[in-house]
Amino acid sequence: MSESILKVKNLNVELGREKVIEDLSFDLAEKEILVILGPNGAGKSVLLRTLLGLHAFKGEISWKKNIHIGYVPDDFDVPPDL
């Protein structure tokens, strides 16, 4: 079996008072393909942003060392102080 590049255990994400992700766990091994599928508002983008460290969360997210990740948001807002 391939080495895991991503491990997620008991992931919980809340935005305000809304629970967006509740108790999600999975492992992603090298050469595996992960599909994130769901209707609008299901939490797909929140999951991706959480995995990238852009949202606060409870649980565990661990990446293999020396992994490079690219992310291009569908909307790009420049903070006013830049």
mmCIF file with all atom_site columns, N, CA and C in Angstrom, residues 30-82:
data_model
loop_
_atom_site.group_PDB
_atom_site.id
_atom_site.type_symbol
_atom_site.label_atom_id
_atom_site.label_alt_id
_atom_site.label_comp_id
_atom_site.label_asym_id
_atom_site.label_entity_id
_atom_site.label_seq_id
_atom_site.pdbx_PDB_ins_code
_atom_site.Cartn_x
_atom_site.Cartn_y
_atom_site.Cartn_z
_atom_site.occupancy
_atom_site.B_iso_or_equiv
_atom_site.pdbx_formal_charge
_atom_site.auth_seq_id
_atom_site.auth_comp_id
_atom_site.auth_asym_id
_atom_site.auth_atom_id
_atom_site.pdbx_PDB_model_num
ATOM 1   N N  . GLU A 1 30 ? -0.729  8.051  -1.817 1.00 0.00 ? 30 GLU A N  1
ATOM 2   C CA . GLU A 1 30 ? -0.093  8.463  -3.066 1.00 0.00 ? 30 GLU A CA 1
ATOM 3   C C  . GLU A 1 30 ? -0.743  7.731  -4.230 1.00 0.00 ? 30 GLU A C  1
ATOM 4   N N  . LYS A 1 31 ? -0.926  8.426  -5.319 1.00 0.00 ? 31 LYS A N  1
ATOM 5   C CA . LYS A 1 31 ? -1.504  7.911  -6.565 1.00 0.00 ? 31 LYS A CA 1
ATOM 6   C C  . LYS A 1 31 ? -2.996  7.614  -6.475 1.00 0.00 ? 31 LYS A C  1
ATOM 7   N N  . GLU A 1 32 ? -3.631  7.899  -5.344 1.00 0.00 ? 32 GLU A N  1
ATOM 8   C CA . GLU A 1 32 ? -5.084  7.789  -5.253 1.00 0.00 ? 32 GLU A CA 1
ATOM 9   C C  . GLU A 1 32 ? -5.709  9.076  -5.767 1.00 0.00 ? 32 GLU A C  1
ATOM 10  N N  . ILE A 1 33 ? -6.927  8.972  -6.241 1.00 0.00 ? 33 ILE A N  1
ATOM 11  C CA . ILE A 1 33 ? -7.682  10.133 -6.694 1.00 0.00 ? 33 ILE A CA 1
ATOM 12  C C  . ILE A 1 33 ? -8.848  10.333 -5.747 1.00 0.00 ? 33 ILE A C  1
ATOM 13  N N  . LEU A 1 34 ? -9.020  11.548 -5.271 1.00 0.00 ? 34 LEU A N  1
ATOM 14  C CA . LEU A 1 34 ? -10.125 11.892 -4.380 1.00 0.00 ? 34 LEU A CA 1
ATOM 15  C C  . LEU A 1 34 ? -11.075 12.814 -5.126 1.00 0.00 ? 34 LEU A C  1
ATOM 16  N N  . VAL A 1 35 ? -12.346 12.471 -5.139 1.00 0.00 ? 35 VAL A N  1
ATOM 17  C CA . VAL A 1 35 ? -13.371 13.300 -5.762 1.00 0.00 ? 35 VAL A CA 1
ATOM 18  C C  . VAL A 1 35 ? -14.233 13.884 -4.656 1.00 0.00 ? 35 VAL A C  1
ATOM 19  N N  . ILE A 1 36 ? -14.420 15.192 -4.678 1.00 0.00 ? 36 ILE A N  1
ATOM 20  C CA . ILE A 1 36 ? -15.287 15.872 -3.715 1.00 0.00 ? 36 ILE A CA 1
ATOM 21  C C  . ILE A 1 36 ? -16.502 16.334 -4.498 1.00 0.00 ? 36 ILE A C  1
ATOM 22  N N  . LEU A 1 37 ? -17.633 15.731 -4.206 1.00 0.00 ? 37 LEU A N  1
ATOM 23  C CA . LEU A 1 37 ? -18.833 15.930 -4.999 1.00 0.00 ? 37 LEU A CA 1
ATOM 24  C C  . LEU A 1 37 ? -20.005 16.258 -4.090 1.00 0.00 ? 37 LEU A C  1
ATOM 25  N N  . GLY A 1 38 ? -20.819 17.223 -4.477 1.00 0.00 ? 38 GLY A N  1
ATOM 26  C CA . GLY A 1 38 ? -22.009 17.560 -3.700 1.00 0.00 ? 38 GLY A CA 1
ATOM 27  C C  . GLY A 1 38 ? -22.693 18.778 -4.276 1.00 0.00 ? 38 GLY A C  1
ATOM 28  N N  . PRO A 1 39 ? -23.912 19.028 -3.826 1.00 0.00 ? 39 PRO A N  1
ATOM 29  C CA . PRO A 1 39 ? -24.663 20.182 -4.330 1.00 0.00 ? 39 PRO A CA 1
ATOM 30  C C  . PRO A 1 39 ? -24.091 21.494 -3.792 1.00 0.00 ? 39 PRO A C  1
ATOM 31  N N  . ASN A 1 40 ? -24.550 22.600 -4.360 1.00 0.00 ? 40 ASN A N  1
ATOM 32  C CA . ASN A 1 40 ? -24.157 23.920 -3.860 1.00 0.00 ? 40 ASN A CA 1
ATOM 33  C C  . ASN A 1 40 ? -24.446 24.006 -2.366 1.00 0.00 ? 40 ASN A C  1
ATOM 34  N N  . GLY A 1 41 ? -23.497 24.565 -1.629 1.00 0.00 ? 41 GLY A N  1
ATOM 35  C CA . GLY A 1 41 ? -23.693 24.753 -0.197 1.00 0.00 ? 41 GLY A CA 1
ATOM 36  C C  . GLY A 1 41 ? -23.396 23.533 0.649  1.00 0.00 ? 41 GLY A C  1
ATOM 37  N N  . ALA A 1 42 ? -22.872 22.468 0.049  1.00 0.00 ? 42 ALA A N  1
ATOM 38  C CA . ALA A 1 42 ? -22.611 21.233 0.796  1.00 0.00 ? 42 ALA A CA 1
ATOM 39  C C  . ALA A 1 42 ? -21.315 21.290 1.608  1.00 0.00 ? 42 ALA A C  1
ATOM 40  N N  . GLY A 1 43 ? -20.437 22.266 1.334  1.00 0.00 ? 43 GLY A N  1
ATOM 41  C CA . GLY A 1 43 ? -19.200 22.393 2.097  1.00 0.00 ? 43 GLY A CA 1
ATOM 42  C C  . GLY A 1 43 ? -17.941 21.979 1.350  1.00 0.00 ? 43 GLY A C  1
ATOM 43  N N  . LYS A 1 44 ? -18.023 21.782 0.049  1.00 0.00 ? 44 LYS A N  1
ATOM 44  C CA . LYS A 1 44 ? -16.856 21.365 -0.734 1.00 0.00 ? 44 LYS A CA 1
ATOM 45  C C  . LYS A 1 44 ? -15.730 22.400 -0.666 1.00 0.00 ? 44 LYS A C  1
ATOM 46  N N  . SER A 1 45 ? -16.054 23.641 -0.929 1.00 0.00 ? 45 SER A N  1
ATOM 47  C CA . SER A 1 45 ? -15.034 24.704 -0.900 1.00 0.00 ? 45 SER A CA 1
ATOM 48  C C  . SER A 1 45 ? -14.513 24.925 0.510  1.00 0.00 ? 45 SER A C  1
ATOM 49  N N  . VAL A 1 46 ? -15.384 24.816 1.492  1.00 0.00 ? 46 VAL A N  1
ATOM 50  C CA . VAL A 1 46 ? -14.954 24.952 2.892  1.00 0.00 ? 46 VAL A CA 1
ATOM 51  C C  . VAL A 1 46 ? -13.962 23.846 3.234  1.00 0.00 ? 46 VAL A C  1
ATOM 52  N N  . LEU A 1 47 ? -14.223 22.623 2.782  1.00 0.00 ? 47 LEU A N  1
ATOM 53  C CA . LEU A 1 47 ? -13.293 21.521 3.026  1.00 0.00 ? 47 LEU A CA 1
ATOM 54  C C  . LEU A 1 47 ? -11.935 21.827 2.407  1.00 0.00 ? 47 LEU A C  1
ATOM 55  N N  . LEU A 1 48 ? -11.909 22.234 1.154  1.00 0.00 ? 48 LEU A N  1
ATOM 56  C CA . LEU A 1 48 ? -10.629 22.524 0.497  1.00 0.00 ? 48 LEU A CA 1
ATOM 57  C C  . LEU A 1 48 ? -9.881  23.651 1.197  1.00 0.00 ? 48 LEU A C  1
ATOM 58  N N  . ARG A 1 49 ? -10.581 24.717 1.537  1.00 0.00 ? 49 ARG A N  1
ATOM 59  C CA . ARG A 1 49 ? -9.923  25.839 2.225  1.00 0.00 ? 49 ARG A CA 1
ATOM 60  C C  . ARG A 1 49 ? -9.451  25.433 3.620  1.00 0.00 ? 49 ARG A C  1
ATOM 61  N N  . THR A 1 50 ? -10.185 24.552 4.281  1.00 0.00 ? 50 THR A N  1
ATOM 62  C CA . THR A 1 50 ? -9.760  24.072 5.596  1.00 0.00 ? 50 THR A CA 1
ATOM 63  C C  . THR A 1 50 ? -8.500  23.227 5.467  1.00 0.00 ? 50 THR A C  1
ATOM 64  N N  . LEU A 1 51 ? -8.447  22.360 4.469  1.00 0.00 ? 51 LEU A N  1
ATOM 65  C CA . LEU A 1 51 ? -7.255  21.536 4.253  1.00 0.00 ? 51 LEU A CA 1
ATOM 66  C C  . LEU A 1 51 ? -6.027  22.389 3.968  1.00 0.00 ? 51 LEU A C  1
ATOM 67  N N  . LEU A 1 52 ? -6.237  23.573 3.403  1.00 0.00 ? 52 LEU A N  1
ATOM 68  C CA . LEU A 1 52 ? -5.135  24.491 3.107  1.00 0.00 ? 52 LEU A CA 1
ATOM 69  C C  . LEU A 1 52 ? -4.801  25.410 4.277  1.00 0.00 ? 52 LEU A C  1
ATOM 70  N N  . GLY A 1 53 ? -5.544  25.284 5.381  1.00 0.00 ? 53 GLY A N  1
ATOM 71  C CA . GLY A 1 53 ? -5.266  26.091 6.565  1.00 0.00 ? 53 GLY A CA 1
ATOM 72  C C  . GLY A 1 53 ? -5.928  27.449 6.559  1.00 0.00 ? 53 GLY A C  1
ATOM 73  N N  . LEU A 1 54 ? -6.958  27.636 5.741  1.00 0.00 ? 54 LEU A N  1
ATOM 74  C CA . LEU A 1 54 ? -7.611  28.936 5.629  1.00 0.00 ? 54 LEU A CA 1
ATOM 75  C C  . LEU A 1 54 ? -8.845  29.077 6.514  1.00 0.00 ? 54 LEU A C  1
ATOM 76  N N  . HIS A 1 55 ? -9.265  27.989 7.165  1.00 0.00 ? 55 HIS A N  1
ATOM 77  C CA . HIS A 1 55 ? -10.389 28.034 8.105  1.00 0.00 ? 55 HIS A CA 1
ATOM 78  C C  . HIS A 1 55 ? -9.967  27.370 9.411  1.00 0.00 ? 55 HIS A C  1
ATOM 79  N N  . ALA A 1 56 ? -10.498 27.862 10.525 1.00 0.00 ? 56 ALA A N  1
ATOM 80  C CA . ALA A 1 56 ? -10.281 27.214 11.816 1.00 0.00 ? 56 ALA A CA 1
ATOM 81  C C  . ALA A 1 56 ? -11.044 25.894 11.834 1.00 0.00 ? 56 ALA A C  1
ATOM 82  N N  . PHE A 1 57 ? -10.530 24.920 12.577 1.00 0.00 ? 57 PHE A N  1
ATOM 83  C CA . PHE A 1 57 ? -11.184 23.609 12.632 1.00 0.00 ? 57 PHE A CA 1
ATOM 84  C C  . PHE A 1 57 ? -10.839 22.903 13.931 1.00 0.00 ? 57 PHE A C  1
ATOM 85  N N  . LYS A 1 58 ? -11.606 21.872 14.223 1.00 0.00 ? 58 LYS A N  1
ATOM 86  C CA . LYS A 1 58 ? -11.292 20.942 15.303 1.00 0.00 ? 58 LYS A CA 1
ATOM 87  C C  . LYS A 1 58 ? -11.074 19.588 14.648 1.00 0.00 ? 58 LYS A C  1
ATOM 88  N N  . GLY A 1 59 ? -10.171 18.811 15.202 1.00 0.00 ? 59 GLY A N  1
ATOM 89  C CA . GLY A 1 59 ? -9.816  17.519 14.635 1.00 0.00 ? 59 GLY A CA 1
ATOM 90  C C  . GLY A 1 59 ? -8.357  17.541 14.212 1.00 0.00 ? 59 GLY A C  1
ATOM 91  N N  . GLU A 1 60 ? -7.995  16.627 13.331 1.00 0.00 ? 60 GLU A N  1
ATOM 92  C CA . GLU A 1 60 ? -6.603  16.513 12.894 1.00 0.00 ? 60 GLU A CA 1
ATOM 93  C C  . GLU A 1 60 ? -6.507  16.514 11.369 1.00 0.00 ? 60 GLU A C  1
ATOM 94  N N  . ILE A 1 61 ? -5.566  17.294 10.871 1.00 0.00 ? 61 ILE A N  1
ATOM 95  C CA . ILE A 1 61 ? -5.212  17.274 9.451  1.00 0.00 ? 61 ILE A CA 1
ATOM 96  C C  . ILE A 1 61 ? -3.700  17.144 9.397  1.00 0.00 ? 61 ILE A C  1
ATOM 97  N N  . SER A 1 62 ? -3.202  16.104 8.748  1.00 0.00 ? 62 SER A N  1
ATOM 98  C CA . SER A 1 62 ? -1.752  15.962 8.633  1.00 0.00 ? 62 SER A CA 1
ATOM 99  C C  . SER A 1 62 ? -1.369  15.621 7.197  1.00 0.00 ? 62 SER A C  1
ATOM 100 N N  . TRP A 1 63 ? -0.448  16.424 6.680  1.00 0.00 ? 63 TRP A N  1
ATOM 101 C CA . TRP A 1 63 ? 0.068   16.270 5.324  1.00 0.00 ? 63 TRP A CA 1
ATOM 102 C C  . TRP A 1 63 ? 1.447   15.625 5.387  1.00 0.00 ? 63 TRP A C  1
ATOM 103 N N  . LYS A 1 64 ? 1.776   14.836 4.389  1.00 0.00 ? 64 LYS A N  1
ATOM 104 C CA . LYS A 1 64 ? 3.128   14.311 4.247  1.00 0.00 ? 64 LYS A CA 1
ATOM 105 C C  . LYS A 1 64 ? 4.073   15.498 4.060  1.00 0.00 ? 64 LYS A C  1
ATOM 106 N N  . LYS A 1 65 ? 5.262   15.390 4.582  1.00 0.00 ? 65 LYS A N  1
ATOM 107 C CA . LYS A 1 65 ? 6.236   16.480 4.439  1.00 0.00 ? 65 LYS A CA 1
ATOM 108 C C  . LYS A 1 65 ? 6.610   16.681 2.974  1.00 0.00 ? 65 LYS A C  1
ATOM 109 N N  . ASN A 1 66 ? 6.934   17.917 2.648  1.00 0.00 ? 66 ASN A N  1
ATOM 110 C CA . ASN A 1 66 ? 7.384   18.313 1.308  1.00 0.00 ? 66 ASN A CA 1
ATOM 111 C C  . ASN A 1 66 ? 6.323   18.158 0.223  1.00 0.00 ? 66 ASN A C  1
ATOM 112 N N  . ILE A 1 67 ? 5.064   18.281 0.595  1.00 0.00 ? 67 ILE A N  1
ATOM 113 C CA . ILE A 1 67 ? 3.972   18.270 -0.379 1.00 0.00 ? 67 ILE A CA 1
ATOM 114 C C  . ILE A 1 67 ? 3.752   19.711 -0.847 1.00 0.00 ? 67 ILE A C  1
ATOM 115 N N  . HIS A 1 68 ? 3.605   19.900 -2.132 1.00 0.00 ? 68 HIS A N  1
ATOM 116 C CA . HIS A 1 68 ? 3.337   21.218 -2.696 1.00 0.00 ? 68 HIS A CA 1
ATOM 117 C C  . HIS A 1 68 ? 1.901   21.250 -3.191 1.00 0.00 ? 68 HIS A C  1
ATOM 118 N N  . ILE A 1 69 ? 1.166   22.295 -2.810 1.00 0.00 ? 69 ILE A N  1
ATOM 119 C CA . ILE A 1 69 ? -0.250  22.397 -3.141 1.00 0.00 ? 69 ILE A CA 1
ATOM 120 C C  . ILE A 1 69 ? -0.496  23.724 -3.837 1.00 0.00 ? 69 ILE A C  1
ATOM 121 N N  . GLY A 1 70 ? -1.249  23.684 -4.912 1.00 0.00 ? 70 GLY A N  1
ATOM 122 C CA . GLY A 1 70 ? -1.670  24.903 -5.591 1.00 0.00 ? 70 GLY A CA 1
ATOM 123 C C  . GLY A 1 70 ? -3.149  25.123 -5.365 1.00 0.00 ? 70 GLY A C  1
ATOM 124 N N  . TYR A 1 71 ? -3.545  26.375 -5.244 1.00 0.00 ? 71 TYR A N  1
ATOM 125 C CA . TYR A 1 71 ? -4.957  26.701 -5.023 1.00 0.00 ? 71 TYR A CA 1
ATOM 126 C C  . TYR A 1 71 ? -5.273  27.997 -5.751 1.00 0.00 ? 71 TYR A C  1
ATOM 127 N N  . VAL A 1 72 ? -6.284  27.965 -6.597 1.00 0.00 ? 72 VAL A N  1
ATOM 128 C CA . VAL A 1 72 ? -6.742  29.160 -7.295 1.00 0.00 ? 72 VAL A CA 1
ATOM 129 C C  . VAL A 1 72 ? -8.216  29.341 -6.957 1.00 0.00 ? 72 VAL A C  1
ATOM 130 N N  . PRO A 1 73 ? -8.561  30.353 -6.155 1.00 0.00 ? 73 PRO A N  1
ATOM 131 C CA . PRO A 1 73 ? -9.968  30.557 -5.790 1.00 0.00 ? 73 PRO A CA 1
ATOM 132 C C  . PRO A 1 73 ? -10.781 31.026 -6.991 1.00 0.00 ? 73 PRO A C  1
ATOM 133 N N  . ASP A 1 74 ? -12.070 30.717 -6.970 1.00 0.00 ? 74 ASP A N  1
ATOM 134 C CA . ASP A 1 74 ? -12.925 31.146 -8.079 1.00 0.00 ? 74 ASP A CA 1
ATOM 135 C C  . ASP A 1 74 ? -13.270 32.626 -7.997 1.00 0.00 ? 74 ASP A C  1
ATOM 136 N N  . ASP A 1 75 ? -13.120 33.211 -6.825 1.00 0.00 ? 75 ASP A N  1
ATOM 137 C CA . ASP A 1 75 ? -13.278 34.665 -6.693 1.00 0.00 ? 75 ASP A CA 1
ATOM 138 C C  . ASP A 1 75 ? -12.057 35.186 -5.942 1.00 0.00 ? 75 ASP A C  1
ATOM 139 N N  . PHE A 1 76 ? -11.551 36.302 -6.363 1.00 0.00 ? 76 PHE A N  1
ATOM 140 C CA . PHE A 1 76 ? -10.317 36.822 -5.785 1.00 0.00 ? 76 PHE A CA 1
ATOM 141 C C  . PHE A 1 76 ? -10.562 38.241 -5.290 1.00 0.00 ? 76 PHE A C  1
ATOM 142 N N  . ASP A 1 77 ? -10.577 38.389 -3.986 1.00 0.00 ? 77 ASP A N  1
ATOM 143 C CA . ASP A 1 77 ? -10.759 39.704 -3.376 1.00 0.00 ? 77 ASP A CA 1
ATOM 144 C C  . ASP A 1 77 ? -9.438  40.143 -2.765 1.00 0.00 ? 77 ASP A C  1
ATOM 145 N N  . VAL A 1 78 ? -8.944  41.271 -3.190 1.00 0.00 ? 78 VAL A N  1
ATOM 146 C CA . VAL A 1 78 ? -7.713  41.818 -2.633 1.00 0.00 ? 78 VAL A CA 1
ATOM 147 C C  . VAL A 1 78 ? -8.076  42.601 -1.375 1.00 0.00 ? 78 VAL A C  1
ATOM 148 N N  . PRO A 1 79 ? -7.433  42.272 -0.243 1.00 0.00 ? 79 PRO A N  1
ATOM 149 C CA . PRO A 1 79 ? -7.716  43.031 0.979  1.00 0.00 ? 79 PRO A CA 1
ATOM 150 C C  . PRO A 1 79 ? -7.429  44.516 0.769  1.00 0.00 ? 79 PRO A C  1
ATOM 151 N N  . PRO A 1 80 ? -8.250  45.400 1.346  1.00 0.00 ? 80 PRO A N  1
ATOM 152 C CA . PRO A 1 80 ? -8.099  46.842 1.113  1.00 0.00 ? 80 PRO A CA 1
ATOM 153 C C  . PRO A 1 80 ? -6.771  47.415 1.596  1.00 0.00 ? 80 PRO A C  1
ATOM 154 N N  . ASP A 1 81 ? -6.098  46.725 2.529  1.00 0.00 ? 81 ASP A N  1
ATOM 155 C CA . ASP A 1 81 ? -4.839  47.256 3.051  1.00 0.00 ? 81 ASP A CA 1
ATOM 156 C C  . ASP A 1 81 ? -3.636  46.885 2.175  1.00 0.00 ? 81 ASP A C  1
ATOM 157 N N  . LEU A 1 82 ? -3.851  46.199 1.069  1.00 0.00 ? 82 LEU A N  1
ATOM 158 C CA . LEU A 1 82 ? -2.720  45.866 0.186  1.00 0.00 ? 82 LEU A CA 1
ATOM 159 C C  . LEU A 1 82 ? -2.606  46.835 -0.958 1.00 0.00 ? 82 LEU A C  1
#
